[in-house]
XYZ file of C-alpha atoms in Angstrom:
436
model
C 41.429 117.048 57.046
C 45.051 116.270 57.968
C 44.460 112.800 56.500
C 44.466 114.402 53.031
C 47.566 116.532 53.646
C 50.288 115.621 51.130
C 53.138 117.558 52.770
C 54.868 114.403 54.022
C 54.833 112.971 50.481
C 55.880 116.191 48.754
C 58.604 117.419 51.149
C 61.177 114.669 50.329
C 61.240 115.941 46.728
C 61.895 119.586 47.689
C 64.891 121.575 48.819
C 64.450 121.982 52.573
C 64.056 125.765 52.185
C 61.012 125.159 49.974
C 59.363 123.195 52.776
C 59.138 126.305 54.987
C 56.281 127.916 52.984
C 54.341 124.649 53.309
C 54.824 124.587 57.073
C 53.805 128.241 57.325
C 50.576 127.448 55.491
C 49.811 124.425 57.663
C 50.449 126.498 60.766
C 48.098 129.202 59.528
C 45.376 126.654 58.728
C 45.960 124.951 62.115
C 45.939 121.475 60.614
C 48.451 120.397 63.229
C 49.333 121.536 66.725
C 51.609 124.578 66.812
C 54.186 122.604 68.775
C 54.469 120.007 65.986
C 54.987 122.656 63.316
C 57.598 124.542 65.350
C 59.536 121.331 66.028
C 59.453 120.506 62.330
C 60.804 123.973 61.534
C 63.680 123.608 64.002
C 64.518 120.207 62.521
C 64.657 121.744 59.035
C 66.697 124.724 60.198
C 69.279 122.520 61.890
C 70.525 121.556 58.417
C 70.752 125.179 57.218
C 72.731 128.282 58.204
C 69.623 130.214 59.342
C 70.727 130.065 62.951
C 69.103 133.299 64.121
C 65.739 132.135 62.789
C 66.197 128.786 64.553
C 66.920 130.632 67.806
C 63.727 132.691 67.468
C 61.635 129.562 66.927
C 63.314 127.824 69.858
C 62.380 130.757 72.099
C 58.795 130.668 70.835
C 58.481 126.890 71.237
C 59.902 126.693 74.755
C 58.731 130.136 75.958
C 62.192 131.242 77.004
C 64.806 133.837 76.126
C 67.592 131.288 76.572
C 68.957 129.201 73.691
C 71.148 126.071 73.853
C 74.898 126.594 73.771
C 75.129 124.436 70.659
C 73.060 127.037 68.790
C 75.430 129.780 69.912
C 78.416 127.692 68.813
C 76.746 126.971 65.488
C 76.147 130.700 64.932
C 79.817 131.506 65.537
C 80.787 128.734 63.126
C 78.470 130.090 60.404
C 79.775 133.652 60.773
C 83.372 132.456 60.567
C 82.733 130.288 57.519
C 80.857 133.123 55.795
C 83.818 135.488 56.232
C 86.226 132.871 54.911
C 84.146 132.203 51.784
C 83.660 135.913 51.201
C 87.420 136.440 51.209
C 87.975 133.565 48.758
C 85.358 134.893 46.336
C 86.256 138.581 46.856
C 88.241 139.101 43.603
C 85.407 137.807 41.430
C 82.711 139.544 43.481
C 84.631 142.815 43.134
C 84.786 142.296 39.360
C 81.025 141.595 39.137
C 80.173 144.687 41.191
C 81.982 146.908 38.684
C 79.556 147.689 35.844
C 82.360 148.713 33.488
C 84.063 145.344 33.939
C 80.853 143.405 33.361
C 80.207 145.325 30.127
C 83.471 143.953 28.767
C 82.115 140.433 29.034
C 80.964 138.658 25.898
C 78.516 135.810 25.203
C 81.640 133.707 24.550
C 82.360 131.851 27.812
C 85.920 130.886 26.836
C 86.768 134.505 26.028
C 85.455 135.647 29.428
C 87.467 133.003 31.266
C 90.630 133.994 29.435
C 89.987 137.701 30.016
C 89.420 137.167 33.756
C 92.592 135.144 34.025
C 94.827 137.476 31.989
C 93.643 140.846 33.255
C 92.344 140.163 36.765
C 94.170 136.994 37.781
C 90.829 135.300 38.421
C 90.880 131.563 37.710
C 88.922 128.406 38.413
C 89.694 128.602 42.119
C 87.910 131.955 42.491
C 85.042 130.833 40.247
C 84.526 127.757 42.420
C 84.716 129.996 45.507
C 81.855 132.073 44.063
C 79.703 128.943 43.825
C 80.455 127.956 47.417
C 79.781 131.518 48.586
C 76.470 131.650 46.688
C 75.428 128.274 48.125
C 76.320 129.435 51.634
C 74.341 132.649 51.161
C 71.337 130.563 50.097
C 71.668 128.422 53.224
C 71.733 131.635 55.274
C 68.423 132.701 53.713
C 69.890 135.449 51.514
C 68.026 134.260 48.413
C 68.464 137.462 46.439
C 72.257 137.456 46.760
C 72.412 133.728 46.070
C 70.344 134.061 42.880
C 72.576 136.838 41.588
C 75.839 134.999 42.280
C 74.540 131.706 40.855
C 73.494 133.504 37.670
C 77.008 134.821 37.163
C 78.566 131.506 38.186
C 76.653 129.649 35.445
C 77.993 132.115 32.884
C 81.533 131.064 33.815
C 81.112 127.427 34.796
C 82.459 124.754 32.437
C 81.342 121.748 34.497
C 77.878 120.643 33.318
C 76.972 118.859 36.559
C 77.953 121.832 38.709
C 76.119 124.180 36.321
C 72.961 122.041 36.696
C 73.279 122.188 40.482
C 73.592 125.988 40.309
C 70.471 126.182 38.161
C 68.498 124.198 40.752
C 69.705 126.667 43.390
C 68.763 129.648 41.225
C 65.280 128.194 40.669
C 64.765 127.630 44.405
C 65.865 131.192 45.185
C 63.467 132.699 42.613
C 60.586 130.598 43.979
C 61.309 131.687 47.545
C 61.390 135.335 46.419
C 58.108 134.720 44.538
C 59.555 135.952 41.260
C 57.170 133.746 39.301
C 57.992 134.957 35.780
C 61.738 134.482 36.267
C 61.145 131.193 38.083
C 59.154 129.900 35.095
C 62.031 130.792 32.767
C 64.457 128.883 34.992
C 62.039 125.954 35.191
C 61.837 125.708 31.402
C 65.621 126.010 31.130
C 66.025 123.232 33.678
C 63.495 120.997 31.900
C 65.349 121.414 28.624
C 68.614 120.334 30.251
C 67.021 117.369 32.045
C 65.398 116.108 28.857
C 68.503 116.508 26.705
C 71.316 115.671 29.137
C 72.902 112.221 29.045
C 72.519 111.118 32.654
C 74.754 108.343 33.929
C 71.660 106.608 35.283
C 68.099 106.608 33.856
C 66.909 106.398 37.457
C 68.643 109.705 38.254
C 67.037 111.333 35.221
C 63.652 110.075 36.432
C 64.369 111.556 39.859
C 65.221 114.918 38.287
C 61.881 114.939 36.462
C 60.052 114.161 39.695
C 61.906 116.962 41.495
C 61.072 119.338 38.648
C 57.339 118.565 38.836
C 57.225 119.061 42.597
C 59.089 122.372 42.437
C 56.863 123.479 39.560
C 53.790 123.407 41.833
C 54.919 126.667 43.464
C 55.112 128.340 40.064
C 52.113 126.867 38.282
C 49.660 127.740 41.039
C 50.905 131.319 41.215
C 51.783 132.222 37.621
C 48.958 133.675 35.515
C 49.299 130.931 32.892
C 50.277 128.246 35.350
C 47.262 125.988 34.893
C 48.058 125.470 31.242
C 51.695 125.011 32.192
C 51.059 122.181 34.625
C 48.780 120.378 32.144
C 51.303 120.747 29.325
C 54.161 119.463 31.496
C 52.463 116.677 33.450
C 50.741 115.133 30.412
C 53.982 114.708 28.468
C 54.655 110.971 28.248
C 57.981 111.059 30.091
C 56.548 113.109 32.947
C 53.286 111.171 33.106
C 55.357 107.975 33.372
C 57.342 109.575 36.196
C 54.103 110.401 38.031
C 52.874 106.836 37.686
C 56.255 105.421 38.718
C 56.937 107.341 41.904
C 54.732 110.433 42.330
C 51.078 109.449 41.853
C 50.002 112.007 44.500
C 50.660 114.693 41.869
C 47.430 113.552 40.202
C 45.600 115.807 42.672
C 47.186 118.874 41.123
C 46.885 117.999 37.455
C 43.251 116.926 38.038
C 42.514 120.262 39.700
C 44.187 122.153 36.848
C 42.077 120.320 34.256
C 38.830 120.908 36.173
C 39.391 124.660 36.521
C 40.619 125.121 32.928
C 37.589 124.982 30.639
C 39.713 125.151 27.519
C 41.533 121.976 28.585
C 38.500 119.793 29.262
C 39.498 117.793 26.216
C 42.075 116.162 28.553
C 39.382 114.665 30.815
C 39.323 111.259 29.112
C 43.091 110.846 29.326
C 43.058 112.029 32.938
C 40.324 109.550 33.877
C 42.325 106.746 32.287
C 45.363 107.563 34.440
C 43.243 107.929 37.585
C 41.771 104.457 36.951
C 45.240 102.979 36.529
C 46.503 104.564 39.754
C 43.464 104.312 42.038
C 44.900 101.242 43.795
C 47.896 103.273 45.033
C 46.528 106.819 45.284
C 43.121 108.390 45.617
C 41.812 111.483 47.316
C 38.509 113.403 47.113
C 39.500 115.234 43.914
C 40.401 112.099 41.958
C 37.509 110.193 43.536
C 35.077 112.909 42.444
C 36.034 112.331 38.822
C 35.929 108.581 39.349
C 32.404 108.736 40.798
C 31.186 110.923 37.972
C 32.837 109.548 34.850
C 33.491 105.909 35.711
C 30.719 104.881 38.120
C 28.070 107.503 37.205
C 27.467 107.759 40.954
C 25.943 111.223 41.348
C 25.301 110.936 45.081
C 28.900 109.871 45.585
C 30.112 112.739 43.388
C 28.107 115.246 45.468
C 29.619 113.855 48.654
C 33.154 113.945 47.257
C 32.601 117.500 46.048
C 32.028 118.620 49.641
C 35.278 116.916 50.640
C 37.058 118.544 47.672
C 36.262 121.966 49.083
C 38.033 121.130 52.345
C 40.983 119.566 50.518
C 41.499 122.711 48.437
C 41.219 125.035 51.419
C 43.839 123.031 53.308
C 46.302 122.433 50.475
C 49.332 124.800 50.422
C 49.290 125.040 46.622
C 45.546 125.124 45.982
C 44.339 127.108 48.981
C 45.962 130.461 48.176
C 43.915 133.276 49.714
C 43.322 136.677 48.169
C 42.642 139.542 50.551
C 40.409 142.367 49.366
C 39.492 144.965 52.003
C 37.548 142.934 54.580
C 37.112 140.033 52.165
C 39.195 136.864 52.056
C 38.587 134.442 49.212
C 40.182 131.344 47.701
C 39.627 131.918 43.958
C 40.642 128.432 42.880
C 38.089 126.859 45.243
C 35.259 128.921 43.740
C 36.293 128.056 40.175
C 36.653 124.394 41.052
C 33.212 124.104 42.637
C 31.517 125.965 39.786
C 33.113 123.797 37.112
C 32.589 120.601 39.105
C 28.850 121.361 39.336
C 28.884 121.890 35.596
C 30.471 118.448 35.162
C 27.738 116.910 37.296
C 24.983 118.665 35.390
C 26.295 117.812 31.927
C 26.823 114.156 32.802
C 23.407 113.933 34.465
C 21.767 115.472 31.404
C 23.349 112.959 29.097
C 21.961 110.072 31.139
C 18.436 111.267 31.985
C 15.713 112.406 29.626
C 13.675 114.346 32.191
C 15.261 116.284 35.039
C 13.392 117.938 37.878
C 14.643 121.511 38.355
C 13.545 121.590 41.983
C 15.623 118.502 42.734
C 18.660 120.031 41.027
C 18.107 123.332 42.852
C 18.234 121.482 46.148
C 21.437 119.653 45.195
C 23.048 122.852 43.958
C 21.990 124.822 47.040
C 20.063 127.413 44.996
C 16.521 128.714 44.979
C 14.289 127.612 42.115
C 14.648 130.746 39.947
C 18.424 130.815 40.321
C 18.622 127.142 39.399
C 16.393 127.602 36.350
C 18.547 130.478 35.011
C 21.744 128.636 35.845
C 20.558 125.488 34.066
C 19.421 127.482 31.025
C 22.878 129.000 30.667
C 24.575 125.650 31.117
C 22.369 123.956 28.512
C 23.299 126.681 26.023
C 27.005 126.660 26.851
C 27.229 122.869 26.796
C 25.313 122.799 23.490
C 22.963 120.136 24.787
C 19.778 119.404 22.868
C 17.353 120.236 25.653
C 14.470 122.503 26.580
C 13.121 123.800 29.872
C 9.442 123.184 30.610
C 8.601 125.925 33.111
C 5.081 124.541 33.640
C 6.183 121.104 34.795
C 9.442 122.442 36.266
C 11.646 120.071 34.303
C 14.482 120.016 31.832
C 13.617 117.711 28.944
C 16.471 116.201 26.953
C 15.844 115.590 23.253
C 15.643 111.940 22.167
C 18.607 112.434 19.838
C 20.858 112.509 22.892
C 22.406 109.084 23.290
C 21.591 107.428 26.586
C 24.838 106.576 28.384
C 23.297 103.628 30.180
C 22.222 102.132 26.856
C 25.738 102.617 25.542
C 27.170 100.830 28.566
C 24.735 97.925 28.255
C 25.466 97.545 24.546
C 29.210 97.668 25.222
C 28.874 94.964 27.889
C 26.887 92.770 25.475
C 29.600 93.119 22.842
C 32.297 92.415 25.421
C 30.510 89.262 26.633
C 30.146 88.023 23.056
C 33.809 88.667 22.267
C 34.904 86.967 25.503
C 32.787 83.898 24.696
C 34.193 83.661 21.150
C 37.769 84.064 22.420
C 37.313 81.363 25.051
C 35.740 79.024 22.492
C 38.616 79.647 20.096
C 41.166 78.773 22.792
C 39.309 75.553 23.673
C 39.126 74.525 19.992
C 42.872 75.088 19.581
C 43.829 73.088 22.683
C 44.936 69.479 21.915
C 42.526 66.846 23.156
C 45.205 65.301 25.402
C 45.647 68.624 27.233
C 41.984 69.062 28.013
């Protein structure tokens, strides 16, 4: 199933630290050889300050207790730089660690800056040093410390671009610490800035929206209200345009969110429209399942794609989250997806056929006859379909008032042919004789 892995398309839009959880998941699922994953980790770590972690992976990859001299040199460099930055930021850090001092701060940023300068001789140089120290701490893997320092830095920063950069860092730190509620607050704060800020380049604003959507996947598939969140965000015109411009692979995630969120099934038609527009550049089993069902009315194809969907979900770092319960290990989203997808199949099938054999459906749904009959009865009631179950003949009979989809399609095609003919005739009549 590595052919459906989106990590290579998602990673370029993430901070490199956010790629580590994806690699950990892929390693656990064994989608790639261990050696490949470990080499990818070392490559990522080479651009960070997490030297000790890089050394441990190097030892594991090459089965040795020795590490290259360049790693030792890099470690000494990181330790020296950390001490230097700590000294530069020390006056402000000391102030922030004193609760009495912090209580003197006010919501007024200019007042705080003046107070720091007059009473503690802390100016822009020390404030900038705090940012550099926080950034360095993040690169060392100290996400908690980085988040705290970046929070305070934003309270004092007067440069909007640098403040935005600090907010991205704060968001990444909260995601990596799995503080989903706080991360969602930072995400919303960041979205508000991106949508209201006057960027020098529209292209850069577009890129910020694409980054935001990719980072949001960590939050939306872990936060209790995340499924609504991803639908609300991704279906906004500006973000939907961004998806279609340079991130069509995100359709997998918004499609999954719609399928597992019964209250948002009203978005199906709009989702299908986007999937149709993008199917020449991106398709995977989840989008193809909806295409088979709602565009082609191909039920055999939908059943086949549904089997592939299960594997895609299990092997996707965002969708395949496991929940351990005693000796049980489940993937809740997979179970919800399959249940709702079967419901989609059943409802669509019922609207096309007048008489449905329960035994045939039981076989397709991998149930025994009695289970299928009860399941179908509940679905008919919940879907508010005009139907009845004939237990004697073993069929579900749809009432004649249900409109046959095939008849609708045929009638639509007739109307389309007529309109096309009239349009063509009109064009011919308007064309000068000499041009014919």
